[in-house]
Coordinates of C-alpha atoms and ligand atoms in Angstrom, one line a residue:
M62 CA 219.2 80.3 47.9
V63 CA 222.6 78.7 47.9
G64 CA 223.1 75.2 49.4
L65 CA 219.5 74.2 49.6
R66 CA 218.8 70.6 50.4
S67 CA 216.1 70.6 47.8
S68 CA 218.7 71.3 45.1
E69 CA 220.1 67.8 45.8
W70 CA 216.7 66.4 44.7
Y71 CA 215.7 68.8 42.0
G72 CA 218.8 70.7 40.8
G73 CA 221.2 69.7 37.9
V74 CA 221.0 67.5 34.9
D75 CA 220.9 64.2 36.7
N76 CA 217.8 65.2 38.7
S77 CA 215.8 66.1 35.6
P78 CA 213.4 63.1 36.1
H79 CA 212.7 64.3 39.7
R80 CA 211.6 67.7 38.3
V81 CA 209.2 65.9 36.0
Y82 CA 207.1 65.0 39.0
L83 CA 206.9 68.5 40.4
R84 CA 206.3 70.0 36.9
A85 CA 203.3 67.6 36.8
I86 CA 201.9 69.4 39.9
G87 CA 202.5 72.9 38.5
F88 CA 206.1 73.8 39.3
D89 CA 207.9 76.1 36.8
D90 CA 211.6 76.9 36.4
A91 CA 211.4 79.7 39.0
D92 CA 209.9 77.4 41.6
F93 CA 212.9 75.1 41.5
A94 CA 215.2 77.9 42.6
K95 CA 213.1 78.6 45.7
P96 CA 213.3 77.0 49.2
L97 CA 210.9 74.1 49.4
V98 CA 208.8 74.0 52.5
A99 CA 206.7 71.0 53.8
V100 CA 203.4 71.8 55.4
A101 CA 203.0 68.8 57.6
A102 CA 199.3 69.0 58.5
S103 CA 197.5 66.5 60.6
W104 CA 194.1 66.2 58.9
S105 CA 191.0 64.0 59.2
E106 CA 187.3 64.4 58.9
A107 CA 186.8 61.8 61.6
G108 CA 186.5 64.5 64.4
P109 CA 186.5 68.2 64.8
C110 CA 190.1 68.8 66.1
N111 CA 192.0 68.9 62.8
I112 CA 189.2 69.4 60.3
N113 CA 190.3 72.9 59.3
S114 CA 194.0 72.0 58.9
L115 CA 194.0 72.0 55.1
N116 CA 192.6 75.6 55.0
L117 CA 195.3 76.6 57.4
A118 CA 197.8 74.8 55.2
S119 CA 196.7 76.9 52.2
A120 CA 197.3 80.1 54.2
V121 CA 200.7 78.8 55.3
K122 CA 201.6 78.2 51.6
E123 CA 200.6 81.8 50.9
G124 CA 202.9 83.0 53.6
V125 CA 205.7 80.9 52.2
R126 CA 205.1 82.3 48.7
E127 CA 205.1 85.9 49.9
A128 CA 208.5 85.2 51.7
G129 CA 210.0 83.8 48.5
G130 CA 209.6 80.0 49.0
V131 CA 207.3 77.4 47.6
A132 CA 205.3 74.9 49.8
L133 CA 203.6 71.5 49.5
T134 CA 201.2 70.0 52.0
V135 CA 202.1 66.5 53.3
P136 CA 199.2 65.4 55.5
T137 CA 199.5 63.1 58.5
I138 CA 197.1 61.1 60.5
V139 CA 194.9 61.9 63.5
V140 CA 193.6 59.6 66.2
N141 CA 190.8 61.4 68.0
D142 CA 191.1 60.8 71.8
G143 CA 187.7 62.0 72.7
I144 CA 185.9 59.6 70.3
N145 CA 188.0 56.5 71.3
M146 CA 187.9 57.2 75.1
G147 CA 187.0 54.1 77.0
T148 CA 187.1 51.9 73.9
D149 CA 189.8 49.5 72.6
G150 CA 190.6 52.2 70.1
M151 CA 192.1 54.3 72.9
R152 CA 195.2 52.1 72.7
Y153 CA 196.1 53.7 69.5
S154 CA 196.1 57.2 70.9
L155 CA 199.7 57.4 72.3
I156 CA 200.8 55.0 69.6
S157 CA 199.7 57.6 67.0
R158 CA 202.0 60.2 68.5
D159 CA 205.1 58.2 67.5
L160 CA 203.5 57.1 64.3
I161 CA 202.8 60.8 63.3
A162 CA 206.5 61.6 64.0
D163 CA 207.5 58.6 61.9
T164 CA 205.2 59.5 59.0
I165 CA 206.4 63.1 58.9
E166 CA 210.0 61.9 59.0
A167 CA 209.4 59.5 56.1
Q168 CA 207.6 62.1 53.9
V169 CA 209.8 65.1 54.7
A170 CA 213.2 63.3 54.6
S171 CA 212.4 61.6 51.3
H172 CA 211.2 64.5 49.2
G173 CA 214.0 67.0 49.5
F174 CA 212.3 69.6 51.7
D175 CA 214.3 72.5 53.1
A176 CA 212.0 73.7 55.9
M177 CA 208.7 72.7 57.6
V178 CA 205.6 74.1 59.1
G179 CA 203.7 71.6 61.3
I180 CA 200.0 72.0 61.9
G181 CA 198.6 70.0 64.8
G182 CA 195.2 69.9 66.5
C183 CA 194.3 66.9 68.6
D184 CA 196.2 65.6 71.6
K185 CA 198.9 63.4 70.0
T186 CA 199.3 65.2 66.7
Q187 CA 201.0 68.1 68.4
P188 CA 203.8 66.2 70.3
G189 CA 204.1 63.9 67.3
I190 CA 204.8 66.9 65.0
I191 CA 207.2 68.5 67.4
M192 CA 209.0 65.2 67.9
A193 CA 209.4 65.0 64.1
M194 CA 210.7 68.6 64.0
V195 CA 213.5 68.0 66.5
R196 CA 214.2 64.6 65.0
L197 CA 214.8 66.1 61.5
D198 CA 216.3 69.3 62.9
M199 CA 215.1 71.2 59.8
P200 CA 214.1 74.9 60.2
S201 CA 210.5 74.4 61.5
V202 CA 207.6 76.4 62.8
Y203 CA 204.7 74.9 64.8
L204 CA 201.1 76.1 64.3
Y205 CA 198.1 75.1 66.2
H206 CA 194.7 74.3 64.6
G207 CA 192.8 76.2 67.4
T208 CA 190.3 75.4 70.1
A209 CA 186.6 74.9 69.7
E210 CA 184.2 77.3 71.3
H211 CA 182.6 76.3 74.6
G212 CA 178.8 75.8 75.0
V213 CA 176.6 77.3 77.6
L214 CA 173.9 75.6 79.7
D215 CA 171.9 77.3 82.5
G216 CA 174.4 80.1 82.5
R217 CA 177.4 77.8 82.9
K218 CA 180.2 77.3 80.3
I219 CA 180.2 73.6 79.3
T220 CA 182.7 71.6 77.3
V221 CA 183.4 67.9 76.5
Q222 CA 184.5 67.5 80.2
E223 CA 180.9 68.1 81.3
A224 CA 179.7 65.6 78.6
F225 CA 181.9 62.9 80.0
E226 CA 180.9 63.7 83.6
A227 CA 177.2 63.8 82.7
V228 CA 177.3 60.1 82.0
G229 CA 178.4 59.3 85.6
S230 CA 175.7 61.7 86.9
Y231 CA 173.0 60.0 84.8
R232 CA 174.1 56.5 85.7
R233 CA 173.9 57.4 89.4
G234 CA 170.5 59.1 88.9
R235 CA 171.8 62.6 89.7
I236 CA 170.5 64.0 86.3
G237 CA 167.8 62.9 83.9
I238 CA 168.1 61.7 80.3
D239 CA 166.9 65.1 79.0
T240 CA 169.7 66.9 80.7
L241 CA 172.2 64.4 79.4
R242 CA 171.0 64.9 75.9
L243 CA 171.1 68.6 76.2
V244 CA 174.7 68.5 77.4
E245 CA 175.5 66.3 74.5
K246 CA 174.0 68.8 72.0
L247 CA 175.4 71.9 73.6
A248 CA 178.9 70.9 74.7
M249 CA 180.8 71.6 71.5
P250 CA 179.1 74.1 69.3
T251 CA 182.0 74.5 66.7
A252 CA 184.8 72.5 65.2
G253 CA 188.2 72.8 66.9
T254 CA 189.9 71.1 69.8
C255 CA 188.5 70.2 73.2
Q256 CA 187.9 73.5 74.9
G257 CA 189.4 73.4 78.4
L258 CA 193.1 73.1 79.3
F259 CA 192.9 69.5 78.3
T260 CA 195.8 67.9 76.4
A261 CA 195.4 69.6 73.1
N262 CA 195.3 73.1 74.5
T263 CA 198.0 72.3 77.0
M264 CA 200.4 71.2 74.2
A265 CA 199.5 74.3 72.2
I266 CA 200.5 76.6 75.1
L267 CA 203.6 74.5 75.7
S268 CA 204.6 74.9 72.0
E269 CA 204.8 78.7 72.7
A270 CA 206.7 78.1 75.9
L271 CA 209.1 75.8 74.0
G272 CA 209.7 78.6 71.5
L273 CA 208.6 76.6 68.4
A274 CA 205.3 78.4 67.9
P275 CA 205.1 82.2 67.5
L276 CA 204.1 84.0 70.7
G277 CA 200.3 84.5 70.9
S278 CA 199.6 81.9 68.2
S279 CA 198.0 79.2 70.3
T280 CA 194.9 80.8 71.8
P281 CA 192.9 82.3 68.9
P282 CA 189.9 79.9 68.5
A283 CA 189.6 77.6 65.4
T284 CA 186.8 79.9 64.2
S285 CA 188.8 83.1 64.5
S286 CA 190.1 84.8 61.3
L287 CA 193.3 85.4 63.3
R288 CA 194.1 81.7 62.6
L289 CA 194.6 82.5 58.9
A290 CA 196.9 85.5 59.8
E291 CA 198.9 83.2 62.1
A292 CA 199.2 80.6 59.4
R293 CA 200.6 83.1 56.8
K294 CA 203.0 84.4 59.5
A295 CA 204.1 80.8 60.2
G296 CA 204.8 80.2 56.5
A297 CA 207.0 83.4 56.3
L298 CA 208.8 82.5 59.5
A299 CA 209.7 79.1 58.2
V300 CA 211.5 80.7 55.2
K301 CA 213.2 83.2 57.5
A302 CA 214.3 80.4 59.9
L303 CA 215.9 78.7 56.9
E304 CA 217.7 81.9 55.9
D305 CA 219.0 82.3 59.4
G306 CA 219.9 78.6 59.9
L307 CA 217.6 78.5 62.9
T308 CA 216.8 74.8 63.5
P309 CA 214.6 73.2 66.2
R310 CA 217.5 71.8 68.2
R311 CA 218.8 75.3 68.8
I312 CA 215.3 76.1 70.2
V313 CA 214.4 73.0 72.1
T314 CA 217.1 72.9 74.7
W315 CA 217.2 72.1 78.4
D316 CA 216.2 75.7 79.1
S317 CA 213.2 75.7 76.9
L318 CA 212.0 72.3 78.2
Y319 CA 212.4 73.7 81.7
N320 CA 210.3 76.7 80.7
A321 CA 207.6 74.3 79.2
A322 CA 207.6 72.3 82.4
V323 CA 207.1 75.5 84.5
T324 CA 204.3 76.6 82.3
L325 CA 202.6 73.1 82.5
A326 CA 202.7 73.4 86.3
A327 CA 201.5 77.0 86.4
T328 CA 198.5 76.3 84.2
S329 CA 197.6 72.9 85.8
G330 CA 197.8 71.5 82.3
S331 CA 197.3 67.9 81.3
T332 CA 199.6 65.4 82.9
N333 CA 200.1 64.1 79.3
G334 CA 202.3 67.1 78.9
I335 CA 204.9 65.5 81.2
L336 CA 205.1 62.4 79.0
H337 CA 205.3 64.5 75.9
L338 CA 208.1 66.8 77.2
L339 CA 210.1 63.7 78.1
A340 CA 209.6 62.3 74.6
I341 CA 210.4 65.6 72.9
A342 CA 213.6 65.9 75.0
R343 CA 214.7 62.4 73.9
E344 CA 214.1 63.1 70.3
A345 CA 216.0 66.4 70.6
G346 CA 219.0 64.5 72.3
V347 CA 218.6 66.6 75.5
K348 CA 219.0 64.8 78.8
F349 CA 215.8 66.2 80.5
S350 CA 214.3 63.8 83.0
L351 CA 211.4 63.4 85.4
E352 CA 213.8 64.8 88.1
D353 CA 214.4 67.9 86.0
I354 CA 210.6 68.4 85.7
E355 CA 210.4 68.1 89.5
E356 CA 213.1 70.7 89.9
A357 CA 211.6 73.1 87.4
T358 CA 208.1 73.0 88.9
R359 CA 209.0 73.2 92.6
G360 CA 207.2 76.2 94.2
V361 CA 205.4 77.1 91.0
P362 CA 201.8 78.2 91.7
V363 CA 198.9 77.8 89.4
I364 CA 198.1 81.2 87.9
A365 CA 195.4 80.2 85.3
A366 CA 191.8 79.3 86.3
L367 CA 191.2 77.0 83.4
K368 CA 189.1 73.8 83.2
P369 CA 189.3 71.3 84.7
A370 CA 191.1 73.1 87.6
G371 CA 189.0 76.3 87.1
P372 CA 185.9 77.6 85.3
Y373 CA 187.4 79.1 82.2
T374 CA 188.2 77.8 78.7
M375 CA 190.8 78.4 76.0
V376 CA 188.6 81.0 74.4
D377 CA 188.5 82.9 77.7
L378 CA 192.3 82.6 77.9
H379 CA 192.5 84.2 74.5
E380 CA 190.4 87.1 75.6
A381 CA 192.4 87.3 78.8
G382 CA 195.7 88.0 77.0
G383 CA 196.7 84.5 75.8
A384 CA 199.6 82.3 76.7
P385 CA 202.1 85.3 76.6
L386 CA 200.4 86.9 79.6
I387 CA 201.0 83.7 81.6
L388 CA 204.6 83.4 80.3
R389 CA 205.3 87.1 81.1
R390 CA 204.1 86.8 84.7
L391 CA 206.2 83.7 85.2
L392 CA 209.2 85.4 83.7
E393 CA 208.8 88.5 85.9
A394 CA 208.6 86.2 88.9
G395 CA 211.9 84.6 88.0
F396 CA 210.4 81.2 87.1
L397 CA 211.4 81.2 83.4
R398 CA 214.8 81.0 81.7
G399 CA 214.5 84.2 79.6
E400 CA 217.5 83.4 77.5
A401 CA 215.9 80.5 75.7
L402 CA 215.8 81.1 71.9
T403 CA 212.5 81.1 70.0
I404 CA 211.5 80.5 66.3
E405 CA 211.1 84.3 66.0
G406 CA 214.9 84.6 66.3
E407 CA 214.9 86.3 69.7
E408 CA 215.1 85.1 73.2
I409 CA 211.8 84.4 74.9
G410 CA 212.5 86.9 77.7
V411 CA 213.2 89.7 75.1
L412 CA 210.0 88.9 73.2
L413 CA 207.9 88.7 76.4
K414 CA 209.1 92.1 77.5
K415 CA 208.0 93.6 74.2
W416 CA 204.6 91.8 74.4
D417 CA 201.6 93.9 75.0
P418 CA 198.7 91.5 75.7
K419 CA 195.8 94.0 76.4
P420 CA 193.7 91.6 78.5
R421 CA 189.9 92.1 78.0
L422 CA 188.8 89.5 80.5
P423 CA 189.9 89.7 84.1
G424 CA 189.9 86.7 86.5
V425 CA 191.4 84.1 84.1
V426 CA 195.1 84.7 84.7
F427 CA 196.3 85.5 88.2
E428 CA 199.4 87.3 89.6
V429 CA 202.1 85.0 90.8
D430 CA 202.1 86.5 94.3
N431 CA 198.3 86.1 94.5
P432 CA 197.8 82.9 92.6
Y433 CA 194.8 80.8 91.8
K434 CA 196.4 77.9 93.7
K435 CA 199.5 78.1 95.7
T436 CA 200.9 74.7 94.7
P437 CA 201.9 73.4 91.2
G438 CA 199.3 71.8 89.0
F439 CA 200.9 68.4 89.3
R440 CA 203.3 66.5 91.5
I441 CA 205.7 63.6 90.8
L442 CA 205.1 60.8 93.3
R443 CA 207.4 58.0 94.3
G444 CA 207.3 55.2 96.7
S445 CA 206.8 51.4 97.1
L446 CA 204.0 51.5 94.6
A447 CA 205.9 53.5 92.0
P448 CA 209.7 53.2 92.4
R449 CA 210.3 55.0 89.1
G450 CA 207.6 57.6 89.5
A451 CA 204.0 58.4 89.0
V452 CA 202.1 61.7 88.4
M453 CA 199.3 63.3 90.4
K454 CA 197.3 66.2 89.0
I455 CA 196.9 68.1 92.3
G456 CA 195.6 71.3 90.6
A457 CA 192.3 69.6 89.8
A458 CA 192.0 67.5 93.0
E459 CA 189.8 68.2 95.9
K460 CA 192.4 66.6 98.2
T461 CA 196.1 66.2 98.0
R462 CA 196.4 63.4 100.6
F463 CA 194.3 60.3 100.6
R464 CA 194.6 56.9 102.4
G465 CA 192.2 54.2 101.3
H466 CA 191.8 50.5 100.4
A467 CA 192.4 49.1 97.0
K468 CA 189.8 47.9 94.6
V469 CA 191.7 46.3 91.8
F470 CA 190.7 46.0 88.1
D471 CA 192.6 44.6 85.2
S472 CA 190.4 46.4 82.7
E473 CA 189.0 49.9 82.3
R474 CA 185.6 48.6 81.4
E475 CA 185.2 46.6 84.6
A476 CA 186.3 49.6 86.6
F477 CA 183.8 51.8 84.8
D478 CA 180.9 49.4 85.4
A479 CA 181.8 49.1 89.0
V480 CA 181.7 52.8 89.5
A481 CA 178.6 53.3 87.5
E482 CA 176.7 50.5 89.3
G483 CA 177.7 51.8 92.7
R484 CA 180.1 49.0 93.6
V485 CA 182.8 51.5 94.5
G486 CA 182.4 53.4 97.7
E487 CA 183.9 56.2 99.8
G488 CA 187.4 55.5 101.1
E489 CA 188.4 53.2 98.2
V490 CA 191.3 53.5 95.8
V491 CA 190.3 52.2 92.3
V492 CA 193.5 50.5 90.9
I493 CA 193.4 50.0 87.1
R494 CA 196.5 48.1 85.9
Y495 CA 197.9 46.5 82.8
M496 CA 197.1 49.8 81.2
G497 CA 200.8 50.9 80.7
P498 CA 202.8 51.5 77.5
K499 CA 203.4 47.8 77.0
G500 CA 200.5 46.3 78.9
A501 CA 197.5 47.8 77.2
P502 CA 199.5 48.4 75.0
G503 CA 199.4 52.1 74.3
M504 CA 198.8 53.5 77.8
P505 CA 195.2 54.5 77.3
E506 CA 193.5 57.4 79.1
M507 CA 191.0 56.7 81.9
L508 CA 188.7 59.6 81.5
K509 CA 185.5 57.5 81.3
V510 CA 186.2 56.1 84.8
T511 CA 187.5 59.3 86.3
A512 CA 184.5 61.3 84.9
A513 CA 182.2 58.6 86.3
I514 CA 183.7 58.9 89.7
V515 CA 183.3 62.7 89.7
G516 CA 179.9 62.5 88.1
A517 CA 178.8 60.1 90.9
G518 CA 179.7 62.7 93.5
L519 CA 182.7 60.7 94.7
G520 CA 185.5 63.1 93.5
A521 CA 186.6 63.9 97.0
S522 CA 186.1 60.4 98.6
V523 CA 187.4 57.9 96.0
A524 CA 190.9 57.9 94.4
L525 CA 192.2 56.2 91.3
V526 CA 195.7 54.8 90.6
T527 CA 196.8 53.5 87.3
D528 CA 199.7 52.7 85.1
G529 CA 197.7 54.2 82.2
R530 CA 197.2 57.9 81.5
F531 CA 194.6 60.5 82.1
S532 CA 192.8 62.9 79.8
G533 CA 193.5 66.5 80.4
A534 CA 189.8 66.8 81.3
T535 CA 190.3 64.4 84.2
R536 CA 189.8 65.8 87.8
G537 CA 189.7 64.3 91.2
I538 CA 192.2 62.4 93.3
M539 CA 194.0 60.7 90.3
V540 CA 197.4 59.2 90.1
G541 CA 198.7 57.9 86.7
H542 CA 201.8 56.9 84.8
V543 CA 202.8 54.5 87.6
S544 CA 206.2 53.1 86.7
P545 CA 207.3 50.4 86.2
E546 CA 203.9 49.3 84.9
A547 CA 202.2 46.0 85.8
Y548 CA 203.0 44.3 82.5
V549 CA 206.7 44.4 83.3
G550 CA 206.2 43.3 86.9
G551 CA 206.0 46.7 88.6
P552 CA 204.6 46.6 92.2
I553 CA 201.2 47.7 90.9
A554 CA 200.9 44.1 89.6
L555 CA 201.0 42.9 93.2
V556 CA 198.2 45.0 94.7
Q557 CA 195.2 43.0 96.0
D558 CA 191.7 44.1 97.0
G559 CA 191.7 45.7 100.5
D560 CA 195.4 46.7 100.5
E561 CA 196.0 50.1 102.1
I562 CA 197.4 52.7 99.7
L563 CA 198.8 56.1 100.7
I564 CA 198.7 59.0 98.2
D565 CA 200.5 62.1 99.4
G566 CA 200.6 64.9 96.8
E567 CA 202.2 67.2 99.3
R568 CA 205.2 65.1 100.1
G569 CA 205.3 63.3 96.8
I570 CA 204.6 59.8 98.1
L571 CA 202.7 56.8 96.6
D572 CA 203.0 53.8 98.9
L573 CA 201.5 50.4 99.0
Q574 CA 201.3 49.7 102.7
V575 CA 201.9 46.0 102.6
E576 CA 204.8 44.1 104.4
A577 CA 207.8 43.5 102.2
E578 CA 207.7 39.8 102.9
E579 CA 204.1 39.5 101.8
L580 CA 205.0 41.4 98.6
E581 CA 207.9 39.0 98.0
D582 CA 205.5 36.1 98.4
R583 CA 203.1 37.6 95.9
R584 CA 205.9 38.3 93.5
E585 CA 206.9 34.7 93.4
K586 CA 203.4 33.7 92.5
W587 CA 202.9 36.5 90.0
A588 CA 202.7 35.6 86.3
R589 CA 202.2 38.1 83.6
P590 CA 198.7 37.6 82.1
E591 CA 199.0 36.8 78.4
R592 CA 197.3 39.4 76.3
G593 CA 198.2 38.7 72.8
V594 CA 198.0 41.5 70.3
G595 CA 199.0 41.7 66.6
G596 CA 199.9 44.3 64.0
L597 CA 200.8 47.7 65.1
L598 CA 200.0 47.0 68.8
A599 CA 202.5 44.1 68.8
K600 CA 205.2 46.2 67.1
Y601 CA 204.6 49.0 69.6
R602 CA 204.8 46.7 72.6
R603 CA 208.2 45.5 71.5
L604 CA 209.6 49.0 71.1
V605 CA 208.1 51.3 73.7
S606 CA 209.9 52.5 76.8
Q607 CA 208.3 53.1 80.3
A608 CA 206.3 56.2 81.1
D609 CA 209.1 57.8 83.1
E610 CA 211.2 57.8 79.9
G611 CA 208.4 59.4 77.9
A612 CA 207.0 56.1 76.5
V613 CA 209.0 56.5 73.3
T614 CA 209.7 54.0 70.5
T615 CA 213.0 55.5 69.3
G616 CA 215.3 53.6 71.7
E617 CA 218.1 54.7 73.8
M618 CA 219.5 58.2 73.5
Ligands
FES123 FE1 190.8 66.1 69.7 FE2 190.0 66.6 72.3 S1 189.5 64.9 71.0 S2 191.3 67.7 71.0

């Protein structure tokens, strides 16, 4: 192929030494004339979410070969959110998103690749890979690792969500140790990603809505042979995208980000999706803000009954027709921008009209005019407690309005112990602060505490407000991403035990009901608690932006 970037690295007399290195790994003369495709695969044995990525990478390479290219795998890291939940390690979760983007940039930009296939599994690998794709703007296809299968206990589908909630139930004496152990053994029977519409599966569905993943590719389970077929297809598509000059910034536009935000609201997906869409937009150079997400999602109903908002899992969604069924229903109802281009070279509206999902499982995906829930899965809140915004996941909340008195914690562990030991009661708002992008640093997820609240039977009577994040498995009356965060002096730093807090998910309000003069007085006395960190955490703290800007480390647009 003429004009290949790889020829600048491996073509001509002067680059003879570079060819030595690829000959050493098996390249011959013919290979140097072919497009060179990077398979950027997040891979680690330290958890189930990306463990099969190298097998998928082999299938991608076959697809590239069949399409006339040659491919090399360049693995990237994984930080497993489920395993580090509630520990100090959780601080590395969001940090790893930007680190993954950086490691892919460094490997792909420095080895003369022409195109890329990214394989992601766990929560942060996916947005990290997509951020690298739009940053490098090299023809790129996104491929998902695939969900784990759900377990079954007493006729009920169970997932990691039930495993986290079981701890709260056990600590409050609502279940015995035998049941806890049974949940632990049955919750995740196969490798793959966490099974409900938690962050990983949310981002997988959004990769289809964004147009970077082939339609229908996100829902086949990790154990399905369809995954290998999708992988070969992704390899071939990357070569085709290169031939057609189809780059990620032609695909990830204001319209496709709008479509992804609509899909996030219509599925009641993880609130992390908001943070990641903002970050992807900044990397793509698209001015797409929290206000744009509000506009896109206004009036969008929830049409998928997926955990934690409903009873079904990603495996069920696959049987029910996959993400394309959701997207098609949203398109037909006028919620999607059908003209957005996809990696398949056609507009998403055109592709969806041709899609024939053949659902085998009813009750998972609803009609737009007879939805699962009438309101969007989340709501952006603003008010005196969050002048730059906060996020409430109303799709998985028992109540959308709550007024209560603050119980303030400056660490997640203290909050968890208080809930588990019965020191938090009905009518209270648990406030966990200094958990923001700079404060923690790394904006950890609060699933251990939120699951403990639900497990204790307080899901409808206790709320939680934090400048940290939530896992996609979180449910209850939960408000996160409070901006500005406490560490930079946001109003959440001024809350005291007993203050009244109003959460109104219907009107989009988060108010600290304390007189302005009193707050001024508290502000004068406030001093940022010193929480020294070193290494990567210190570097991240210096660079990262606030949650309403996507908590990115790449600076101003
Ligand atoms: Fe990796 Fe849930 S911990 S997908």
